[in-house]
Structure formats: C-alpha cells, structure tokens
Amino acid sequence: MGTRRGRGLLAVGAATLLLTGCGGGDAKAAALDKKQATSVLPDAKAVPGWRMYMKPDAQEPVPEYPPSTCVARTKEQRKTACDPVTFWGASAFSRKSDRTTLNFWVLAYKDEKTADAAYDILAEWYGGDRVGRNAEQVEIGDPGAEHVANRAAVGTMAGPGTITQIRVGTTVLGISTGTTGRAAVPDKEIEAFAAMFAERAQQAQNGEKPSAAVPGS
C-alpha cells in the first residue's frame, strides 16, 4: 500500500529543498473547487525542460465522462474511490531527447477521510506490477500523507516506466512516466516531481496559488 504518514501533515522531503516558489504556513486539508484543482496540476513553468502537450484542466465528473484515472478492482471499490470524486484533471508533457512522457493527474474529494479511503483502493490498483511485470518500489522521499512509487523495466511504452501515487489532504495525486527508449527517469527526478506536485496540492489547500516547481535544466 506504500508509506503512510501522520494525517494532514506535509513533511518536506529532500527533493523539496530543490523546489522554487514553495508556500509556507500550517498544512490544511480543505476541499478544492474546479479552479483550485486545475491550479494543482503542473504547467510548463513547473517542469522546465519538458514540452507540454496537454494543458492543466480539471472538470466535474459526469456519468458519461467519469474520471479515466480512477480505476479499481471491483465495482464496490469504484463506488468508494471514484464515485465521491468532486473534480479531476490532468496535464501531460514529453521530452524528445530521450523519448519520454510525463503525466500528472489529480482526484479531489470533499474531505480527507474520503480521500484516505480512495487512496488505499487506488494504491492497490496502481501499486505492484500495474506499471509492468517485476516492478520494484522507488524511494521518493516523504511527500504527502501517504505515497507509493513503482518502476518496471518494461512499461506501457515498451521501455522503463514508473507510477507514483500520493495523498495530500483531500486530494489523491498520480504521476506516470514512460519511454520507448532504454533509460528510466532517474529516482531523483521522480522524487522531485513527487515533492513538487505534493507541495502544489498543499499550497492550494492552504488557499494559496500553487507555485512549486522543479529546478530548471
């Protein structure tokens, strides 16, 4: 299920020390509206060196267009993890130099308890071998209240891939990388993405405009 930390607290991991524009103040677990959920998603400024091909965008789930990033093993689990989603969205990037893609998604919930229950179900789905056979956990510091990251040598794009999931207060965040090349995105980069994304979610829940970003290349 990954690593669980104290409820509602956002400890700053080693990678966070590299971030720019990080907010301060006490950690909160506030429900996000559509605009705030969109603002959590990284934009081009947050991940320099990557080309954005899907702009940050969040929406309210509707029956004919449910959250595609919310997947569970059973119908009952989907009711717990996916039906309560208030807003969801994604942003996506690519890097031609090593034929790698980078995807972020956010699932927002009405309160921390609902997000916590959803995280456990989603971690069961996205954890382990979901990214590819013989996946191994990746150490990503200590972002969010709960987190898990796994890498497989052969992912969905035929090269190394990773899937990271983080819960920050009332949100569950996801990050995936994939490549048609041979080189995996290094652990330190995965750690920096996780710290940055978790900080943006916390900034939004603190009522701030998310500004966390990873260092420029």
PDB file of C-alpha atoms in Angstrom:
ATOM      1  CA  MET A   1       0.000   0.000   0.000  1.00  0.00           C
ATOM      2  CA  GLY A   2       3.027   2.293   0.201  1.00  0.00           C
ATOM      3  CA  THR A   3       4.066   4.597   3.009  1.00  0.00           C
ATOM      4  CA  ARG A   4       1.572   6.190   5.401  1.00  0.00           C
ATOM      5  CA  ARG A   5       2.305   9.295   7.444  1.00  0.00           C
ATOM      6  CA  GLY A   6       0.524  11.374  10.061  1.00  0.00           C
ATOM      7  CA  ARG A   7      -2.854  12.663   8.859  1.00  0.00           C
ATOM      8  CA  GLY A   8      -2.994  16.100   7.263  1.00  0.00           C
ATOM      9  CA  LEU A   9       0.701  16.874   7.585  1.00  0.00           C
ATOM     10  CA  LEU A  10       3.079  17.579   4.728  1.00  0.00           C
ATOM     11  CA  ALA A  11       6.689  16.904   5.663  1.00  0.00           C
ATOM     12  CA  VAL A  12       9.298  18.358   3.388  1.00  0.00           C
ATOM     13  CA  GLY A  13      11.481  15.669   1.827  1.00  0.00           C
ATOM     14  CA  ALA A  14      14.962  16.099   0.477  1.00  0.00           C
ATOM     15  CA  ALA A  15      13.769  16.829  -3.040  1.00  0.00           C
ATOM     16  CA  THR A  16      11.565  19.646  -1.788  1.00  0.00           C
ATOM     17  CA  LEU A  17      14.678  21.606  -0.899  1.00  0.00           C
ATOM     18  CA  LEU A  18      15.228  21.980  -4.639  1.00  0.00           C
ATOM     19  CA  LEU A  19      11.812  23.480  -5.288  1.00  0.00           C
ATOM     20  CA  THR A  20      11.216  27.112  -6.133  1.00  0.00           C
ATOM     21  CA  GLY A  21       8.288  29.242  -5.057  1.00  0.00           C
ATOM     22  CA  CYS A  22       7.147  26.962  -2.211  1.00  0.00           C
ATOM     23  CA  GLY A  23       4.478  28.325   0.123  1.00  0.00           C
ATOM     24  CA  GLY A  24       4.578  28.210   3.896  1.00  0.00           C
ATOM     25  CA  GLY A  25       2.173  28.046   6.817  1.00  0.00           C
ATOM     26  CA  ASP A  26       0.355  25.200   8.517  1.00  0.00           C
ATOM     27  CA  ALA A  27      -0.815  22.269   6.419  1.00  0.00           C
ATOM     28  CA  LYS A  28      -4.560  22.164   5.840  1.00  0.00           C
ATOM     29  CA  ALA A  29      -6.964  19.652   4.307  1.00  0.00           C
ATOM     30  CA  ALA A  30      -9.533  21.798   2.532  1.00  0.00           C
ATOM     31  CA  ALA A  31     -11.800  20.657  -0.290  1.00  0.00           C
ATOM     32  CA  LEU A  32     -10.826  22.169  -3.656  1.00  0.00           C
ATOM     33  CA  ASP A  33     -13.071  23.733  -6.268  1.00  0.00           C
ATOM     34  CA  LYS A  34     -12.596  23.284 -10.018  1.00  0.00           C
ATOM     35  CA  LYS A  35     -10.245  26.237 -10.410  1.00  0.00           C
ATOM     36  CA  GLN A  36      -8.103  25.122  -7.492  1.00  0.00           C
ATOM     37  CA  ALA A  37      -7.946  21.531  -8.738  1.00  0.00           C
ATOM     38  CA  THR A  38      -6.766  22.820 -12.113  1.00  0.00           C
ATOM     39  CA  SER A  39      -4.132  25.002 -10.453  1.00  0.00           C
ATOM     40  CA  VAL A  40      -2.641  21.986  -8.647  1.00  0.00           C
ATOM     41  CA  LEU A  41      -1.699  20.398 -11.970  1.00  0.00           C
ATOM     42  CA  PRO A  42       1.821  21.319 -13.095  1.00  0.00           C
ATOM     43  CA  ASP A  43       2.200  23.633 -16.082  1.00  0.00           C
ATOM     44  CA  ALA A  44       5.215  24.314 -18.284  1.00  0.00           C
ATOM     45  CA  LYS A  45       6.798  26.568 -15.640  1.00  0.00           C
ATOM     46  CA  ALA A  46       6.615  23.795 -13.045  1.00  0.00           C
ATOM     47  CA  VAL A  47       8.556  21.255 -15.123  1.00  0.00           C
ATOM     48  CA  PRO A  48      11.133  23.146 -17.227  1.00  0.00           C
ATOM     49  CA  GLY A  49      12.800  21.117 -19.933  1.00  0.00           C
ATOM     50  CA  TRP A  50       9.573  19.296 -20.835  1.00  0.00           C
ATOM     51  CA  ARG A  51       7.170  20.136 -23.682  1.00  0.00           C
ATOM     52  CA  MET A  52       3.555  20.406 -22.560  1.00  0.00           C
ATOM     53  CA  TYR A  53       1.097  18.665 -24.867  1.00  0.00           C
ATOM     54  CA  MET A  54      -1.886  18.588 -22.501  1.00  0.00           C
ATOM     55  CA  LYS A  55      -2.628  21.782 -20.617  1.00  0.00           C
ATOM     56  CA  PRO A  56      -3.761  21.560 -16.972  1.00  0.00           C
ATOM     57  CA  ASP A  57      -7.515  21.114 -16.885  1.00  0.00           C
ATOM     58  CA  ALA A  58      -9.923  19.850 -14.243  1.00  0.00           C
ATOM     59  CA  GLN A  59     -13.604  19.054 -14.543  1.00  0.00           C
ATOM     60  CA  GLU A  60     -16.522  17.777 -12.555  1.00  0.00           C
ATOM     61  CA  PRO A  61     -17.262  14.077 -13.192  1.00  0.00           C
ATOM     62  CA  VAL A  62     -20.422  13.259 -15.114  1.00  0.00           C
ATOM     63  CA  PRO A  63     -21.875   9.761 -15.743  1.00  0.00           C
ATOM     64  CA  GLU A  64     -20.933   9.788 -19.431  1.00  0.00           C
ATOM     65  CA  TYR A  65     -17.400  11.032 -18.725  1.00  0.00           C
ATOM     66  CA  PRO A  66     -16.153   9.504 -15.445  1.00  0.00           C
ATOM     67  CA  PRO A  67     -12.561  10.051 -14.258  1.00  0.00           C
ATOM     68  CA  SER A  68     -10.400   7.920 -16.530  1.00  0.00           C
ATOM     69  CA  THR A  69      -7.579   7.999 -13.961  1.00  0.00           C
ATOM     70  CA  CYS A  70      -9.749   6.482 -11.216  1.00  0.00           C
ATOM     71  CA  VAL A  71      -9.622   2.710 -11.591  1.00  0.00           C
ATOM     72  CA  ALA A  72     -10.343  -0.022  -9.050  1.00  0.00           C
ATOM     73  CA  ARG A  73     -10.518  -3.802  -8.980  1.00  0.00           C
ATOM     74  CA  THR A  74     -14.196  -4.201  -8.069  1.00  0.00           C
ATOM     75  CA  LYS A  75     -17.490  -2.352  -8.512  1.00  0.00           C
ATOM     76  CA  GLU A  76     -17.689  -1.810  -4.773  1.00  0.00           C
ATOM     77  CA  GLN A  77     -14.196  -0.337  -4.689  1.00  0.00           C
ATOM     78  CA  ARG A  78     -15.064   2.004  -7.563  1.00  0.00           C
ATOM     79  CA  LYS A  79     -18.014   3.284  -5.535  1.00  0.00           C
ATOM     80  CA  THR A  80     -15.642   4.123  -2.686  1.00  0.00           C
ATOM     81  CA  ALA A  81     -12.774   5.564  -4.708  1.00  0.00           C
ATOM     82  CA  CYS A  82     -14.349   7.037  -7.828  1.00  0.00           C
ATOM     83  CA  ASP A  83     -17.973   7.964  -7.194  1.00  0.00           C
ATOM     84  CA  PRO A  84     -17.065  10.550  -4.493  1.00  0.00           C
ATOM     85  CA  VAL A  85     -14.606  12.433  -6.755  1.00  0.00           C
ATOM     86  CA  THR A  86     -15.651  16.088  -6.851  1.00  0.00           C
ATOM     87  CA  PHE A  87     -13.186  17.242  -9.521  1.00  0.00           C
ATOM     88  CA  TRP A  88     -10.462  15.545 -11.533  1.00  0.00           C
ATOM     89  CA  GLY A  89      -7.966  16.576 -14.166  1.00  0.00           C
ATOM     90  CA  ALA A  90      -4.589  16.015 -15.802  1.00  0.00           C
ATOM     91  CA  SER A  91      -1.651  17.614 -17.560  1.00  0.00           C
ATOM     92  CA  ALA A  92       0.948  15.899 -19.737  1.00  0.00           C
ATOM     93  CA  PHE A  93       4.440  16.501 -21.102  1.00  0.00           C
ATOM     94  CA  SER A  94       7.045  14.915 -23.345  1.00  0.00           C
ATOM     95  CA  ARG A  95      10.801  15.111 -23.752  1.00  0.00           C
ATOM     96  CA  LYS A  96      12.120  14.363 -27.219  1.00  0.00           C
ATOM     97  CA  SER A  97      15.728  13.988 -26.125  1.00  0.00           C
ATOM     98  CA  ASP A  98      15.012  10.592 -24.547  1.00  0.00           C
ATOM     99  CA  ARG A  99      11.521   9.856 -25.952  1.00  0.00           C
ATOM    100  CA  THR A 100       9.905  10.094 -22.536  1.00  0.00           C
ATOM    101  CA  THR A 101       6.418  11.148 -21.450  1.00  0.00           C
ATOM    102  CA  LEU A 102       5.413  12.639 -18.103  1.00  0.00           C
ATOM    103  CA  ASN A 103       1.795  12.670 -16.904  1.00  0.00           C
ATOM    104  CA  PHE A 104       0.166  14.196 -13.821  1.00  0.00           C
ATOM    105  CA  TRP A 105      -3.395  13.709 -12.573  1.00  0.00           C
ATOM    106  CA  VAL A 106      -5.404  14.855  -9.579  1.00  0.00           C
ATOM    107  CA  LEU A 107      -8.526  13.453  -7.932  1.00  0.00           C
ATOM    108  CA  ALA A 108     -10.195  15.851  -5.483  1.00  0.00           C
ATOM    109  CA  TYR A 109     -12.579  14.777  -2.701  1.00  0.00           C
ATOM    110  CA  LYS A 110     -14.921  16.508  -0.249  1.00  0.00           C
ATOM    111  CA  ASP A 111     -12.828  15.696   2.809  1.00  0.00           C
ATOM    112  CA  GLU A 112      -9.679  13.953   3.998  1.00  0.00           C
ATOM    113  CA  LYS A 113     -11.455  10.794   5.189  1.00  0.00           C
ATOM    114  CA  THR A 114     -12.926  10.163   1.736  1.00  0.00           C
ATOM    115  CA  ALA A 115      -9.572  10.811   0.054  1.00  0.00           C
ATOM    116  CA  ASP A 116      -7.849   8.452   2.504  1.00  0.00           C
ATOM    117  CA  ALA A 117     -10.266   5.610   1.686  1.00  0.00           C
ATOM    118  CA  ALA A 118      -9.830   6.245  -2.029  1.00  0.00           C
ATOM    119  CA  TYR A 119      -6.030   6.286  -1.759  1.00  0.00           C
ATOM    120  CA  ASP A 120      -5.930   2.778  -0.284  1.00  0.00           C
ATOM    121  CA  ILE A 121      -8.005   1.387  -3.152  1.00  0.00           C
ATOM    122  CA  LEU A 122      -6.096   3.247  -5.852  1.00  0.00           C
ATOM    123  CA  ALA A 123      -2.746   2.260  -4.348  1.00  0.00           C
ATOM    124  CA  GLU A 124      -3.869  -1.360  -4.583  1.00  0.00           C
ATOM    125  CA  TRP A 125      -4.667  -0.845  -8.273  1.00  0.00           C
ATOM    126  CA  TYR A 126      -1.674   1.272  -9.318  1.00  0.00           C
ATOM    127  CA  GLY A 127       0.841  -0.373  -6.996  1.00  0.00           C
ATOM    128  CA  GLY A 128       2.877  -3.511  -7.550  1.00  0.00           C
ATOM    129  CA  ASP A 129       3.050  -4.735 -11.132  1.00  0.00           C
ATOM    130  CA  ARG A 130       0.474  -2.328 -12.591  1.00  0.00           C
ATOM    131  CA  VAL A 131       3.256  -0.321 -14.237  1.00  0.00           C
ATOM    132  CA  GLY A 132       4.798  -3.527 -15.652  1.00  0.00           C
ATOM    133  CA  ARG A 133       5.971  -7.002 -14.692  1.00  0.00           C
ATOM    134  CA  ASN A 134       8.508  -7.367 -11.899  1.00  0.00           C
ATOM    135  CA  ALA A 135       8.032  -3.772 -10.773  1.00  0.00           C
ATOM    136  CA  GLU A 136      10.117  -2.535  -7.854  1.00  0.00           C
ATOM    137  CA  GLN A 137       9.427   0.289  -5.423  1.00  0.00           C
ATOM    138  CA  VAL A 138      11.187   3.608  -5.922  1.00  0.00           C
ATOM    139  CA  GLU A 139      12.245   5.698  -2.934  1.00  0.00           C
ATOM    140  CA  ILE A 140      10.784   9.195  -3.342  1.00  0.00           C
ATOM    141  CA  GLY A 141      11.404  10.842  -0.003  1.00  0.00           C
ATOM    142  CA  ASP A 142       8.371  11.653   2.130  1.00  0.00           C
ATOM    143  CA  PRO A 143       5.758  13.598   0.126  1.00  0.00           C
ATOM    144  CA  GLY A 144       2.183  13.914   1.326  1.00  0.00           C
ATOM    145  CA  ALA A 145       0.378  11.909   3.977  1.00  0.00           C
ATOM    146  CA  GLU A 146       0.757   8.666   2.021  1.00  0.00           C
ATOM    147  CA  HIS A 147       2.739   7.721  -1.051  1.00  0.00           C
ATOM    148  CA  VAL A 148       3.931   4.834  -3.195  1.00  0.00           C
ATOM    149  CA  ALA A 149       6.026   4.632  -6.368  1.00  0.00           C
ATOM    150  CA  ASN A 150       6.916   1.647  -8.532  1.00  0.00           C
ATOM    151  CA  ARG A 151       9.111   1.192 -11.614  1.00  0.00           C
ATOM    152  CA  ALA A 152       9.175  -1.583 -14.190  1.00  0.00           C
ATOM    153  CA  ALA A 153      11.900  -2.212 -16.750  1.00  0.00           C
ATOM    154  CA  VAL A 154       9.218  -2.685 -19.411  1.00  0.00           C
ATOM    155  CA  GLY A 155       6.201  -0.406 -19.028  1.00  0.00           C
ATOM    156  CA  THR A 156       3.284   0.525 -21.272  1.00  0.00           C
ATOM    157  CA  MET A 157       5.581   2.205 -23.820  1.00  0.00           C
ATOM    158  CA  ALA A 158       7.933  -0.802 -24.009  1.00  0.00           C
ATOM    159  CA  GLY A 159      10.700   0.972 -22.094  1.00  0.00           C
ATOM    160  CA  PRO A 160      11.114   1.686 -18.358  1.00  0.00           C
ATOM    161  CA  GLY A 161       8.080   3.234 -16.680  1.00  0.00           C
ATOM    162  CA  THR A 162       7.041   4.485 -13.246  1.00  0.00           C
ATOM    163  CA  ILE A 163       3.747   5.135 -11.493  1.00  0.00           C
ATOM    164  CA  THR A 164       3.620   7.294  -8.371  1.00  0.00           C
ATOM    165  CA  GLN A 165       0.626   7.961  -6.154  1.00  0.00           C
ATOM    166  CA  ILE A 166       0.418  10.490  -3.315  1.00  0.00           C
ATOM    167  CA  ARG A 167      -2.324  11.604  -0.956  1.00  0.00           C
ATOM    168  CA  VAL A 168      -2.205  15.190   0.238  1.00  0.00           C
ATOM    169  CA  GLY A 169      -5.150  16.097   2.449  1.00  0.00           C
ATOM    170  CA  THR A 170      -8.304  15.933   0.335  1.00  0.00           C
ATOM    171  CA  THR A 171      -6.525  15.005  -2.896  1.00  0.00           C
ATOM    172  CA  VAL A 172      -5.024  11.896  -4.430  1.00  0.00           C
ATOM    173  CA  LEU A 173      -2.289  12.641  -6.961  1.00  0.00           C
ATOM    174  CA  GLY A 174      -0.798  10.469  -9.670  1.00  0.00           C
ATOM    175  CA  ILE A 175       2.373  10.713 -11.750  1.00  0.00           C
ATOM    176  CA  SER A 176       3.462   8.379 -14.533  1.00  0.00           C
ATOM    177  CA  THR A 177       6.493   8.304 -16.781  1.00  0.00           C
ATOM    178  CA  GLY A 178       7.107   6.116 -19.785  1.00  0.00           C
ATOM    179  CA  THR A 179       9.539   5.855 -22.654  1.00  0.00           C
ATOM    180  CA  THR A 180      10.198   3.999 -25.861  1.00  0.00           C
ATOM    181  CA  GLY A 181      13.899   4.343 -25.076  1.00  0.00           C
ATOM    182  CA  ARG A 182      16.043   2.354 -22.685  1.00  0.00           C
ATOM    183  CA  ALA A 183      16.824   4.851 -19.931  1.00  0.00           C
ATOM    184  CA  ALA A 184      14.492   5.152 -16.942  1.00  0.00           C
ATOM    185  CA  VAL A 185      13.698   8.552 -15.464  1.00  0.00           C
ATOM    186  CA  PRO A 186      16.173   8.710 -12.519  1.00  0.00           C
ATOM    187  CA  ASP A 187      14.958   8.270  -8.939  1.00  0.00           C
ATOM    188  CA  LYS A 188      15.933  11.837  -8.075  1.00  0.00           C
ATOM    189  CA  GLU A 189      13.728  13.212 -10.852  1.00  0.00           C
ATOM    190  CA  ILE A 190      10.783  11.068  -9.739  1.00  0.00           C
ATOM    191  CA  GLU A 191      11.373  12.287  -6.189  1.00  0.00           C
ATOM    192  CA  ALA A 192      11.467  15.927  -7.341  1.00  0.00           C
ATOM    193  CA  PHE A 193       8.236  15.532  -9.341  1.00  0.00           C
ATOM    194  CA  ALA A 194       6.514  13.984  -6.319  1.00  0.00           C
ATOM    195  CA  ALA A 195       7.686  16.693  -3.909  1.00  0.00           C
ATOM    196  CA  MET A 196       6.684  19.465  -6.314  1.00  0.00           C
ATOM    197  CA  PHE A 197       3.220  18.006  -7.008  1.00  0.00           C
ATOM    198  CA  ALA A 198       2.533  17.368  -3.320  1.00  0.00           C
ATOM    199  CA  GLU A 199       3.585  20.914  -2.468  1.00  0.00           C
ATOM    200  CA  ARG A 200       1.279  22.355  -5.137  1.00  0.00           C
ATOM    201  CA  ALA A 201      -1.650  20.374  -3.692  1.00  0.00           C
ATOM    202  CA  GLN A 202      -0.845  21.621  -0.212  1.00  0.00           C
ATOM    203  CA  GLN A 203      -0.498  25.202  -1.388  1.00  0.00           C
ATOM    204  CA  ALA A 204      -3.974  25.024  -2.969  1.00  0.00           C
ATOM    205  CA  GLN A 205      -5.466  23.581   0.223  1.00  0.00           C
ATOM    206  CA  ASN A 206      -3.827  26.385   2.183  1.00  0.00           C
ATOM    207  CA  GLY A 207      -5.714  28.856  -0.013  1.00  0.00           C
ATOM    208  CA  GLU A 208      -2.584  29.868  -1.927  1.00  0.00           C
ATOM    209  CA  LYS A 209      -1.912  29.904  -5.650  1.00  0.00           C
ATOM    210  CA  PRO A 210       0.288  26.849  -6.361  1.00  0.00           C
ATOM    211  CA  SER A 211       3.778  27.945  -7.376  1.00  0.00           C
ATOM    212  CA  ALA A 212       6.046  24.973  -6.571  1.00  0.00           C
ATOM    213  CA  ALA A 213       8.308  23.922  -9.438  1.00  0.00           C
ATOM    214  CA  VAL A 214      11.276  21.664 -10.030  1.00  0.00           C
ATOM    215  CA  PRO A 215      14.643  23.249 -10.887  1.00  0.00           C
ATOM    216  CA  GLY A 216      15.353  24.215 -14.483  1.00  0.00           C
ATOM    217  CA  SER A 217      17.665  22.024 -16.513  1.00  0.00           C
TER     218      SER A 217
END
